[in-house]
Short mmCIF file of C-alpha atoms in Angstrom, two decimals:
data_model
loop_
_atom_site.label_atom_id
_atom_site.label_comp_id
_atom_site.label_asym_id
_atom_site.label_seq_id
_atom_site.Cartn_x
_atom_site.Cartn_y
_atom_site.Cartn_z
CA MET A 1 0.00 0.10 0.12
CA ASN A 2 1.44 3.20 -0.83
CA ARG A 3 1.61 6.12 1.50
CA ARG A 4 -1.18 8.27 0.18
CA ARG A 5 -3.49 5.09 0.05
CA PHE A 6 -2.52 4.44 3.61
CA LEU A 7 -3.17 8.02 4.89
CA ARG A 8 -6.39 7.95 3.11
CA SER A 9 -7.43 4.84 4.72
CA LEU A 10 -6.61 6.45 8.24
CA GLY A 11 -8.39 9.49 7.21
CA LEU A 12 -11.39 7.55 6.48
CA ALA A 13 -11.46 6.16 9.74
CA ALA A 14 -11.13 9.67 11.19
CA THR A 15 -13.98 11.38 9.35
CA ALA A 16 -16.00 8.56 7.07
CA ALA A 17 -18.13 11.48 5.67
CA PRO A 18 -18.38 10.53 2.19
CA PHE A 19 -19.39 6.90 3.09
CA LEU A 20 -21.85 8.16 5.75
CA ALA A 21 -23.81 10.29 3.16
CA ALA A 22 -24.99 7.24 1.64
CA CYS A 23 -25.99 5.48 4.81
CA SER A 24 -27.44 8.29 6.97
CA SER A 25 -31.11 7.55 6.49
CA ALA A 26 -32.50 4.16 7.48
CA PRO A 27 -30.26 2.16 9.77
CA ARG A 28 -29.55 -1.28 8.59
CA ARG A 29 -31.46 -4.17 9.78
CA GLY A 30 -29.73 -6.31 12.49
CA ALA A 31 -27.14 -3.43 13.21
CA PRO A 32 -26.03 -3.25 16.69
CA ARG A 33 -28.24 -0.43 18.69
CA VAL A 34 -26.74 2.05 20.93
CA VAL A 35 -28.99 4.54 22.61
CA VAL A 36 -27.18 7.77 24.16
CA VAL A 37 -29.42 9.58 26.70
CA GLY A 38 -28.61 13.18 27.19
CA GLY A 39 -27.53 15.63 24.37
CA GLY A 40 -24.79 17.76 26.31
CA TYR A 41 -21.20 18.00 25.62
CA GLY A 42 -20.70 14.32 26.40
CA GLY A 43 -23.90 12.88 24.82
CA ALA A 44 -23.89 14.45 21.56
CA THR A 45 -20.18 13.73 21.05
CA THR A 46 -20.81 10.18 21.69
CA ALA A 47 -23.64 9.86 19.17
CA LYS A 48 -21.52 11.55 16.35
CA TYR A 49 -18.42 9.46 17.04
CA LEU A 50 -20.15 6.22 17.43
CA ARG A 51 -21.40 6.76 13.74
CA MET A 52 -18.22 8.18 12.63
CA TRP A 53 -15.89 5.38 14.04
CA SER A 54 -18.27 2.61 13.10
CA ALA A 55 -18.46 3.88 9.62
CA GLY A 56 -22.31 3.70 10.09
CA ARG A 57 -22.41 0.00 11.08
CA ILE A 58 -23.98 0.99 14.45
CA ASP A 59 -27.43 2.22 14.84
CA VAL A 60 -27.44 5.17 17.11
CA THR A 61 -30.36 7.12 18.89
CA LEU A 62 -29.93 10.01 20.99
CA VAL A 63 -32.49 10.82 23.45
CA GLU A 64 -32.69 14.44 24.60
CA ARG A 65 -35.22 16.55 26.39
CA ASP A 66 -34.67 19.69 24.93
CA ALA A 67 -35.07 20.61 21.10
CA ARG A 68 -31.79 22.53 21.06
CA PHE A 69 -28.31 22.26 22.53
CA VAL A 70 -27.19 25.18 25.01
CA SER A 71 -23.77 25.49 26.05
CA CYS A 72 -22.88 25.95 29.82
CA PRO A 73 -19.36 26.92 28.76
CA MET A 74 -19.35 30.62 27.80
CA SER A 75 -22.63 31.38 29.55
CA ASN A 76 -21.06 33.38 32.29
CA LEU A 77 -20.41 35.74 29.51
CA VAL A 78 -24.15 36.28 29.02
CA LEU A 79 -24.37 37.43 32.61
CA ALA A 80 -22.07 40.28 31.88
CA GLY A 81 -23.86 41.12 28.80
CA LEU A 82 -20.95 39.99 26.49
CA ARG A 83 -23.05 37.27 24.64
CA ASN A 84 -26.38 36.35 24.02
CA LEU A 85 -27.87 33.01 24.73
CA ASP A 86 -28.53 32.43 21.15
CA ASP A 87 -24.77 32.51 20.54
CA LEU A 88 -24.68 29.36 22.81
CA THR A 89 -27.57 27.66 21.27
CA ALA A 90 -27.09 25.09 18.36
CA SER A 91 -29.33 22.39 16.49
CA TYR A 92 -28.87 18.89 16.37
CA ASP A 93 -29.67 18.80 12.64
CA ARG A 94 -26.22 17.76 11.33
CA LEU A 95 -26.30 14.89 13.74
CA ARG A 96 -29.21 13.54 11.68
CA SER A 97 -28.37 14.78 8.18
CA ARG A 98 -24.54 14.19 8.16
CA TRP A 99 -24.12 11.54 10.69
CA GLY A 100 -27.39 9.47 10.55
CA VAL A 101 -28.06 9.73 14.21
CA ARG A 102 -31.77 9.38 15.21
CA VAL A 103 -32.32 12.35 17.55
CA VAL A 104 -35.45 11.84 19.57
CA SER A 105 -36.99 14.64 21.75
CA ASP A 106 -38.20 12.91 24.51
CA GLU A 107 -37.39 11.86 28.33
CA VAL A 108 -36.35 8.64 29.62
CA VAL A 109 -38.54 7.73 32.61
CA ARG A 110 -37.41 4.18 33.16
CA ILE A 111 -34.36 1.99 32.51
CA ASP A 112 -34.69 -1.68 32.44
CA VAL A 113 -31.03 -3.29 32.70
CA ALA A 114 -32.02 -6.68 32.39
CA ARG A 115 -34.24 -6.30 29.46
CA ARG A 116 -32.02 -3.77 27.93
CA GLU A 117 -34.92 -1.45 27.45
CA LEU A 118 -35.69 2.08 28.15
CA ARG A 119 -39.23 3.68 28.52
CA LEU A 120 -39.66 7.14 27.01
CA ALA A 121 -42.21 9.78 28.55
CA ARG A 122 -43.93 9.95 25.26
CA ASP A 123 -42.74 7.59 22.62
CA GLY A 124 -43.01 4.12 24.30
CA GLU A 125 -39.98 1.54 24.74
CA ILE A 126 -36.79 1.34 22.89
CA GLY A 127 -34.33 -1.42 23.21
CA PHE A 128 -30.57 -1.23 23.03
CA ASP A 129 -27.36 -3.56 23.02
CA ARG A 130 -25.54 -0.98 24.71
CA VAL A 131 -26.55 2.39 26.41
CA VAL A 132 -24.65 5.77 27.10
CA LEU A 133 -25.86 7.76 29.91
CA ALA A 134 -24.99 11.38 30.00
CA PRO A 135 -27.41 12.98 32.30
CA GLY A 136 -25.24 15.74 33.74
CA VAL A 137 -25.87 16.90 37.30
CA ASP A 138 -28.95 17.17 39.37
CA PHE A 139 -29.23 19.59 42.41
CA LEU A 140 -29.22 18.60 46.25
CA THR A 141 -31.62 21.60 46.88
CA GLU A 142 -32.96 20.14 50.12
CA GLN A 143 -29.40 20.39 51.80
CA ILE A 144 -29.83 24.24 51.90
CA THR A 145 -33.09 25.24 53.85
CA GLY A 146 -35.48 27.69 52.33
CA LEU A 147 -34.08 26.91 48.64
CA ALA A 148 -36.41 24.17 47.36
CA GLY A 149 -38.99 26.11 44.96
CA ASN A 150 -37.35 29.28 45.15
CA PHE A 151 -35.13 29.23 41.90
CA GLU A 152 -37.07 32.21 40.65
CA CYS A 153 -35.95 34.50 43.47
CA ILE A 154 -32.58 32.99 44.00
CA PRO A 155 -31.36 31.83 40.50
CA HIS A 156 -28.77 29.10 40.29
CA ALA A 157 -27.87 29.75 36.47
CA TRP A 158 -25.67 26.67 36.77
CA LYS A 159 -27.58 24.93 33.67
CA ALA A 160 -27.61 27.29 30.81
CA GLY A 161 -31.05 28.41 29.39
CA PRO A 162 -33.85 30.43 31.19
CA GLN A 163 -31.81 30.59 34.35
CA THR A 164 -28.98 32.31 32.86
CA GLU A 165 -31.51 35.11 31.34
CA LEU A 166 -33.24 35.21 34.63
CA LEU A 167 -29.82 36.01 36.54
CA ARG A 168 -28.86 38.28 34.00
CA ARG A 169 -31.94 40.42 34.28
CA ARG A 170 -31.62 40.60 38.07
CA ILE A 171 -28.10 41.84 37.75
CA ASP A 172 -29.33 44.44 35.17
CA ALA A 173 -31.88 45.44 37.84
CA MET A 174 -29.37 45.74 40.80
CA PRO A 175 -29.13 49.13 42.39
CA GLU A 176 -26.05 51.06 42.39
CA GLY A 177 -24.05 50.37 45.44
CA GLY A 178 -25.97 47.04 45.59
CA VAL A 179 -24.64 43.68 46.80
CA PHE A 180 -24.44 40.57 44.65
CA ALA A 181 -23.84 37.31 46.77
CA LEU A 182 -22.57 34.08 44.96
CA HIS A 183 -22.33 30.91 46.85
CA VAL A 184 -19.85 28.06 45.76
CA PRO A 185 -20.71 24.59 46.85
CA LYS A 186 -18.27 22.15 48.17
CA SER A 187 -16.35 20.11 45.39
CA PRO A 188 -16.97 18.15 43.60
CA TYR A 189 -19.31 20.26 41.43
CA ARG A 190 -19.81 20.91 37.73
CA CYS A 191 -17.15 23.29 36.20
CA PRO A 192 -14.46 23.94 38.98
CA PRO A 193 -13.26 27.34 37.63
CA GLY A 194 -16.82 28.49 36.81
CA PRO A 195 -17.80 30.22 40.02
CA TYR A 196 -14.80 32.37 40.10
CA GLU A 197 -15.00 33.17 36.41
CA ARG A 198 -18.54 34.17 37.04
CA ALA A 199 -17.47 36.46 40.04
CA CYS A 200 -14.73 38.09 37.65
CA LEU A 201 -17.23 38.64 34.89
CA VAL A 202 -20.27 39.91 37.11
CA ALA A 203 -17.55 42.20 38.64
CA HIS A 204 -16.37 43.53 35.49
CA TYR A 205 -20.09 44.36 34.60
CA LEU A 206 -20.54 45.97 38.03
CA ARG A 207 -17.32 48.12 37.73
CA THR A 208 -18.61 49.48 34.14
CA ARG A 209 -22.49 49.65 35.08
CA LYS A 210 -23.02 50.00 38.80
CA PRO A 211 -20.69 52.17 40.59
CA ARG A 212 -19.95 51.30 44.19
CA ALA A 213 -21.74 47.61 43.79
CA LYS A 214 -19.89 44.65 45.68
CA LEU A 215 -19.59 41.04 45.03
CA LEU A 216 -19.42 38.72 48.02
CA LEU A 217 -18.12 35.35 46.83
CA LEU A 218 -19.01 32.90 49.79
CA ASP A 219 -17.17 29.64 49.17
CA ALA A 220 -17.90 26.49 50.93
CA ASN A 221 -14.37 25.37 50.23
CA SER A 222 -11.42 26.61 52.12
CA GLU A 223 -9.64 27.88 49.00
CA ILE A 224 -10.35 28.68 45.16
CA GLN A 225 -10.80 25.36 43.56
CA SER A 226 -9.14 26.00 40.19
CA LYS A 227 -6.39 28.20 38.68
CA LYS A 228 -6.02 29.66 42.12
CA THR A 229 -3.03 31.86 41.70
CA LEU A 230 -4.82 33.53 38.54
CA PHE A 231 -8.11 33.99 39.99
CA ALA A 232 -6.39 35.16 43.20
CA ALA A 233 -4.57 37.82 41.12
CA ALA A 234 -7.68 39.10 39.50
CA PHE A 235 -9.56 39.29 43.12
CA ALA A 236 -6.42 41.29 44.48
CA GLY A 237 -5.84 43.20 41.46
CA PRO A 238 -8.49 44.76 38.96
CA TYR A 239 -11.40 43.73 41.30
CA LYS A 240 -9.89 44.46 44.82
CA ASP A 241 -12.51 47.18 45.54
CA ILE A 242 -15.48 44.75 44.17
CA ILE A 243 -14.86 41.28 45.15
CA GLU A 244 -14.65 40.22 48.64
CA TYR A 245 -13.68 36.44 48.66
CA ARG A 246 -14.67 34.48 51.90
CA PRO A 247 -13.61 30.90 51.97
CA ASP A 248 -15.04 28.28 54.53
CA SER A 249 -18.55 29.66 54.15
CA THR A 250 -20.86 26.76 54.25
CA LEU A 251 -24.49 28.00 53.31
CA LEU A 252 -27.22 26.61 55.72
CA SER A 253 -30.39 28.35 54.71
CA VAL A 254 -31.66 31.12 52.44
CA ASP A 255 -34.82 33.41 52.82
CA ALA A 256 -36.43 34.19 49.29
CA GLN A 257 -38.32 36.97 50.66
CA THR A 258 -35.33 39.25 52.09
CA LEU A 259 -32.47 37.52 49.96
CA SER A 260 -30.68 36.87 53.07
CA ALA A 261 -28.38 33.90 53.47
CA GLU A 262 -27.37 32.17 56.75
CA LEU A 263 -23.83 30.91 56.70
CA GLU A 264 -22.23 28.94 59.32
CA PHE A 265 -20.53 31.74 60.82
CA ASP A 266 -22.16 34.74 59.43
CA ARG A 267 -25.34 36.23 57.80
CA VAL A 268 -25.39 38.25 54.88
CA ARG A 269 -28.37 40.24 52.76
CA ALA A 270 -28.00 40.72 49.00
CA ASP A 271 -29.57 42.50 46.22
CA VAL A 272 -28.98 39.45 44.03
CA LEU A 273 -28.42 36.13 45.48
CA ASN A 274 -26.91 33.55 43.25
CA VAL A 275 -26.89 30.13 44.88
CA ILE A 276 -24.94 27.25 43.02
CA PRO A 277 -26.46 24.44 44.97
CA PRO A 278 -24.62 21.01 46.07
CA MET A 279 -24.86 18.59 43.15
CA ARG A 280 -24.94 14.85 42.18
CA ALA A 281 -25.16 12.83 39.38
CA GLY A 282 -28.31 13.29 37.26
CA ARG A 283 -31.22 11.26 38.98
CA LEU A 284 -31.52 9.21 35.72
CA VAL A 285 -28.73 6.95 37.02
CA ASP A 286 -30.83 6.05 40.18
CA GLY A 287 -32.72 3.71 37.89
CA LEU A 288 -29.50 1.53 37.42
CA GLY A 289 -30.03 0.30 41.09
CA ILE A 290 -26.35 0.59 41.87
CA PRO A 291 -24.89 2.25 44.84
CA LEU A 292 -23.31 5.80 44.03
CA THR A 293 -20.07 6.85 45.49
CA ASN A 294 -20.77 9.06 48.34
CA GLY A 295 -24.59 8.67 47.34
CA ARG A 296 -23.75 11.05 44.60
CA TRP A 297 -21.46 9.82 41.53
CA VAL A 298 -21.12 6.72 39.35
CA ASP A 299 -17.90 4.80 39.50
CA VAL A 300 -16.84 3.53 36.14
CA ASP A 301 -14.48 1.31 34.46
CA TRP A 302 -12.08 3.84 32.77
CA ARG A 303 -11.23 1.36 29.89
CA THR A 304 -14.83 1.46 28.70
CA MET A 305 -16.67 4.10 30.76
CA GLU A 306 -19.16 1.30 31.79
CA ALA A 307 -20.67 1.69 35.14
CA ARG A 308 -18.77 -0.66 37.48
CA ASP A 309 -20.06 -4.25 37.41
CA LEU A 310 -22.73 -3.11 34.75
CA PRO A 311 -21.33 -4.40 31.21
CA GLY A 312 -23.04 -2.58 28.53
CA ILE A 313 -24.23 0.35 30.56
CA HIS A 314 -21.82 3.42 29.94
CA VAL A 315 -22.06 6.33 32.08
CA ILE A 316 -19.94 9.73 30.93
CA GLY A 317 -19.78 13.32 31.80
CA ASP A 318 -20.38 15.05 34.99
CA ALA A 319 -22.39 12.33 36.47
CA VAL A 320 -19.33 10.25 36.71
CA LEU A 321 -17.14 9.77 39.95
CA ALA A 322 -14.13 11.68 38.67
CA ALA A 323 -10.38 10.23 38.53
CA PRO A 324 -7.72 11.96 40.48
CA GLY A 325 -7.19 15.45 39.39
CA MET A 326 -9.92 15.31 36.63
CA PRO A 327 -12.55 18.23 36.63
CA LYS A 328 -16.06 17.96 35.67
CA SER A 329 -15.81 19.92 32.43
CA GLY A 330 -17.62 20.07 28.94
CA HIS A 331 -14.07 19.23 27.66
CA ILE A 332 -13.55 16.19 29.71
CA ALA A 333 -17.04 15.00 28.86
CA ASN A 334 -16.13 15.39 25.34
CA GLN A 335 -12.99 13.03 26.00
CA GLN A 336 -14.91 10.63 27.90
CA ALA A 337 -17.47 10.43 24.95
CA LYS A 338 -14.88 9.67 22.49
CA LEU A 339 -13.28 6.90 24.90
CA ALA A 340 -16.89 5.45 25.19
CA ALA A 341 -17.32 5.54 21.60
CA ALA A 342 -14.08 3.85 20.82
CA ALA A 343 -14.54 1.13 23.33
CA ILE A 344 -18.17 0.51 22.20
CA VAL A 345 -17.26 0.29 18.46
CA GLU A 346 -14.29 -2.21 19.36
CA LEU A 347 -16.42 -4.25 21.52
CA LEU A 348 -19.33 -4.57 19.11
CA GLU A 349 -16.86 -5.67 16.62
CA GLY A 350 -15.31 -8.26 18.71
CA ARG A 351 -11.93 -6.41 19.23
CA SER A 352 -10.73 -5.32 22.77
CA PRO A 353 -10.79 -1.73 23.71
CA ASP A 354 -7.72 0.52 23.75
CA PRO A 355 -5.78 -0.72 27.10
CA VAL A 356 -4.21 2.63 27.86
CA PRO A 357 -6.94 5.38 27.02
CA THR A 358 -5.60 8.93 27.03
CA LEU A 359 -7.64 12.12 27.79
CA LEU A 360 -6.78 15.72 27.41
CA ASN A 361 -8.60 18.74 29.36
CA THR A 362 -8.40 22.34 28.88
CA CYS A 363 -10.58 24.76 30.65
CA TYR A 364 -10.57 28.51 29.58
CA SER A 365 -12.06 31.23 31.89
CA PHE A 366 -12.62 34.81 31.09
CA VAL A 367 -11.59 37.34 33.69
CA ASP A 368 -13.16 40.21 31.76
CA ASP A 369 -14.46 41.06 28.42
CA ARG A 370 -11.08 40.35 26.52
CA ASN A 371 -8.59 38.47 28.80
CA ALA A 372 -8.72 34.77 29.51
CA ILE A 373 -6.76 31.95 31.50
CA HIS A 374 -6.54 28.28 31.21
CA VAL A 375 -5.73 24.91 32.91
CA ALA A 376 -4.61 22.04 30.73
CA THR A 377 -3.94 18.48 32.00
CA VAL A 378 -3.42 15.13 30.34
CA HIS A 379 -4.77 11.97 31.89
CA ARG A 380 -3.75 8.46 31.04
CA TYR A 381 -5.15 4.92 32.16
CA ASP A 382 -2.82 3.17 34.70
CA ALA A 383 -3.42 -0.56 34.82
CA ALA A 384 -1.66 -0.90 38.12
CA GLN A 385 -4.06 1.45 39.88
CA GLY A 386 -7.11 0.72 37.74
CA THR A 387 -7.82 4.28 37.09
CA VAL A 388 -6.85 7.31 35.19
CA LEU A 389 -4.06 9.48 36.41
CA PRO A 390 -2.69 12.96 35.37
CA VAL A 391 0.25 12.50 33.30
CA ALA A 392 3.26 14.21 35.60
CA GLY A 393 5.19 17.00 33.77
CA ALA A 394 2.13 17.74 31.51
CA GLY A 395 -0.22 20.44 31.49
CA GLY A 396 -0.12 23.71 33.49
CA LEU A 397 -1.64 27.03 33.92
CA SER A 398 -1.42 30.18 31.81
CA SER A 399 1.39 32.51 32.91
CA ALA A 400 -1.08 35.32 33.24
CA ALA A 401 -4.49 36.33 31.76
CA SER A 402 -4.05 37.67 28.20
CA GLU A 403 -6.04 38.91 25.15
CA GLU A 404 -4.34 36.04 23.12
CA GLU A 405 -6.00 33.51 25.32
CA GLY A 406 -9.19 35.37 25.26
CA ARG A 407 -9.08 34.69 21.37
CA TYR A 408 -8.35 31.07 21.82
CA ALA A 409 -11.09 30.72 24.54
CA THR A 410 -13.53 31.97 21.90
CA ALA A 411 -12.33 29.72 19.23
CA TRP A 412 -12.38 26.93 21.67
CA ALA A 413 -16.05 27.21 22.15
CA GLN A 414 -16.74 27.12 18.53
CA ASN A 415 -14.44 24.53 17.72
CA ILE A 416 -15.54 22.01 20.34
CA ARG A 417 -19.04 22.72 19.24
CA ALA A 418 -17.92 21.64 15.66
CA ASP A 419 -16.15 18.73 16.95
CA MET A 420 -19.43 17.63 18.54
CA LEU A 421 -22.36 18.75 16.46
CA ALA A 422 -20.97 19.80 12.75
CA MET B 1 11.69 6.18 16.48
CA THR B 2 11.58 8.81 13.89
CA GLY B 3 8.31 10.09 12.23
CA LYS B 4 9.42 8.52 8.88
CA SER B 5 10.29 4.97 10.51
CA THR B 6 7.01 5.09 12.54
CA LEU B 7 4.96 5.71 9.22
CA ALA B 8 6.77 2.89 7.57
CA ALA B 9 5.94 0.56 10.49
CA LEU B 10 2.49 1.71 10.28
CA CYS B 11 2.32 1.02 6.58
CA LEU B 12 3.52 -2.22 6.95
CA LEU B 13 0.86 -3.18 9.70
CA ALA B 14 -1.61 -1.20 7.56
CA GLY B 15 -0.83 -3.44 4.70
CA THR B 16 -2.67 -6.39 6.05
CA THR B 17 -5.79 -5.05 8.05
CA HIS B 18 -5.93 -1.19 8.19
CA ALA B 19 -9.37 -0.46 9.58
CA THR B 20 -8.75 -2.65 12.63
CA ASP B 21 -5.01 -2.36 13.07
CA PRO B 22 -4.05 -1.54 16.42
CA ALA B 23 -1.55 1.27 15.68
CA ALA B 24 -4.33 2.97 13.39
CA LEU B 25 -6.84 2.65 16.12
CA GLN B 26 -4.37 4.19 18.62
CA ALA B 27 -3.56 6.99 16.18
CA ARG B 28 -7.45 7.45 15.72
CA ASN B 29 -7.90 7.62 19.61
CA LEU B 30 -5.07 9.98 20.41
CA ALA B 31 -5.92 12.37 17.66
CA ALA B 32 -9.33 12.80 19.07
CA ASN B 33 -7.50 14.32 22.05
CA CYS B 34 -6.60 17.24 19.92
CA THR B 35 -9.83 17.89 17.58
CA PRO B 36 -11.80 19.77 20.41
CA CYS B 37 -9.45 22.68 19.45
CA HIS B 38 -8.34 21.45 16.02
CA SER B 39 -11.43 20.06 14.61
CA ALA B 40 -11.43 19.44 10.78
CA ASP B 41 -14.90 20.88 10.87
CA ALA B 42 -13.90 24.11 12.84
CA PRO B 43 -15.19 27.30 11.06
CA GLU B 44 -12.83 29.72 9.14
CA PRO B 45 -11.34 32.08 10.06
CA ASN B 46 -10.08 30.61 13.38
CA ALA B 47 -7.76 31.87 15.98
CA ILE B 48 -6.49 28.34 16.80
CA PRO B 49 -4.38 27.22 13.85
CA ARG B 50 -6.00 24.53 11.53
CA ILE B 51 -3.60 21.42 11.32
CA ALA B 52 -5.94 19.07 9.76
CA GLY B 53 -4.24 18.38 6.33
CA LEU B 54 -0.86 19.90 7.07
CA PRO B 55 2.07 17.61 5.97
CA ALA B 56 2.82 15.05 8.87
CA ASP B 57 6.49 16.11 8.87
CA ARG B 58 5.45 19.75 9.50
CA ILE B 59 3.11 18.88 12.37
CA LEU B 60 5.60 16.81 13.94
CA GLN B 61 8.28 19.30 13.64
CA ARG B 62 6.21 21.78 15.16
CA LEU B 63 5.14 19.39 18.15
CA ARG B 64 8.85 19.07 18.91
CA ALA B 65 9.63 22.74 18.85
CA PHE B 66 6.74 23.05 21.39
CA ARG B 67 8.11 20.45 23.54
CA SER B 68 11.63 21.91 23.57
CA GLY B 69 10.21 25.37 24.21
CA GLU B 70 11.67 26.55 20.98
CA ALA B 71 8.29 27.66 19.41
CA PRO B 72 6.39 30.12 21.73
CA ALA B 73 3.14 28.91 22.89
CA THR B 74 0.34 29.52 25.47
CA VAL B 75 -0.89 25.86 25.83
CA MET B 76 0.74 23.68 23.21
CA HIS B 77 3.99 23.23 25.33
CA GLN B 78 2.11 21.84 28.38
CA ILE B 79 -0.04 19.61 26.10
CA VAL B 80 2.73 17.61 24.09
CA ARG B 81 4.50 16.84 27.22
CA GLY B 82 1.68 14.26 27.85
CA TYR B 83 2.79 12.28 24.82
CA GLY B 84 5.85 10.18 23.95
CA ASP B 85 7.48 10.62 20.49
CA GLU B 86 5.89 7.53 18.92
CA GLN B 87 2.53 8.86 20.04
CA LEU B 88 3.11 12.16 18.68
CA ALA B 89 3.96 10.67 15.13
CA LEU B 90 0.98 8.80 15.34
CA ILE B 91 -1.07 11.60 15.88
CA ALA B 92 0.84 13.74 13.25
CA THR B 93 0.15 11.15 10.59
CA LEU B 94 -3.66 10.89 11.14
CA LEU B 95 -4.19 14.60 11.45
CA ALA B 96 -2.32 15.04 8.34
CA SER B 97 -4.44 12.65 6.65
CA SER B 98 -7.80 14.47 7.77
CA PRO B 99 -9.43 16.64 5.14
#
């Protein structure tokens, strides 16, 4: 085989586009069926890559509640009036037309592991040979007294959509000299740098639009959870007169009428109260009947992303018990999606999965309208320890916030979306 | 192992069973680490350089320059240190073949 032909054959494995154009309509009879539940960064990427890497030989259904994809990454920019929610919204059309994924707007109400069947709220039962659950997180609202049923008065805005716009309107309506209080739950939670990025972007908005306003950053953790030195530099530098960072601030209760918050050692009143609640794996996983680690997260086999002791049932994304040093990020969900897709293709074709899967994470955060910072890590399976570990010597932080990284951060958001949905 | 000899080894393996060949699958999986930022489907113009379709030698030479610190970078110098020479050669070969 000559070099060009070899390259093309590899290339075909990577894109499979010409071939798929022909087989994107009706799935073939007798093809193995994989159902992906949840169309976020993890689920949508899994659906696309299963079709790509099987060259159309696997029948893939994606079940997603919402008609359109809305990105959590970049949604803090919406709060600061620097983006619209429309910019973060995308359709699933290309998954259908280019990749031949069956995208179903519905909700899974029951999982029957033994019978390999899902029950949908509207459309009856669907069977599967393998299933990939990408349910994201659900909130443990009941852990904070007074929070349940009050997300209209006390928005979380930790799932992008109407909540993002609600919090944005609240910030707009803040009085001059007002107080914005933001609560960060104990780790682990979705998007470790997210709360600190939010503090910076809201503070940026306040300094330009609401003179003398303050931002109280009430952190249940005892220190900044991600990009610590870089966020600390922003809090102590450009935002020193606006952001007050209070570690060890566990939130006990809230009052939706007065917008006050009772902390373990303190009590605060705010004009806008933004509580990011403690979280757990999306409740969908409760249907698996397996114990969750700390009652919250699904432990997985990192060679396949199968839930421990549940062959054929894959779980990816924020719902997973993270490996050491691994964040719950959209980028990592993309990587877990490809790990799962590769393993599923190998297993369904009678080969063994990659014995040393590698994942790469990068999280960009904006600190104002232009400047961004990143944290990067590479993670590889360690057979001796049976888990995925950060590769020593790789990864790191930005040296400082820069406009150059602001441009890369914007490009990242476009490009990872293309990797998933185009 | 140099980029060329890796490619030659890959070609030998590929001569028998390219689609299921372990090195080809390894290349496919590793290159998928890069595509969130360097997707062949990424819109143009783009702040992050497009690498899909560049010559493999050129990609590999850039990656080595990131590793040695010779090429200025915001993030690539941190990323390449997560991969060995052979892995980088596999990745470069695959990305070069993307449209």
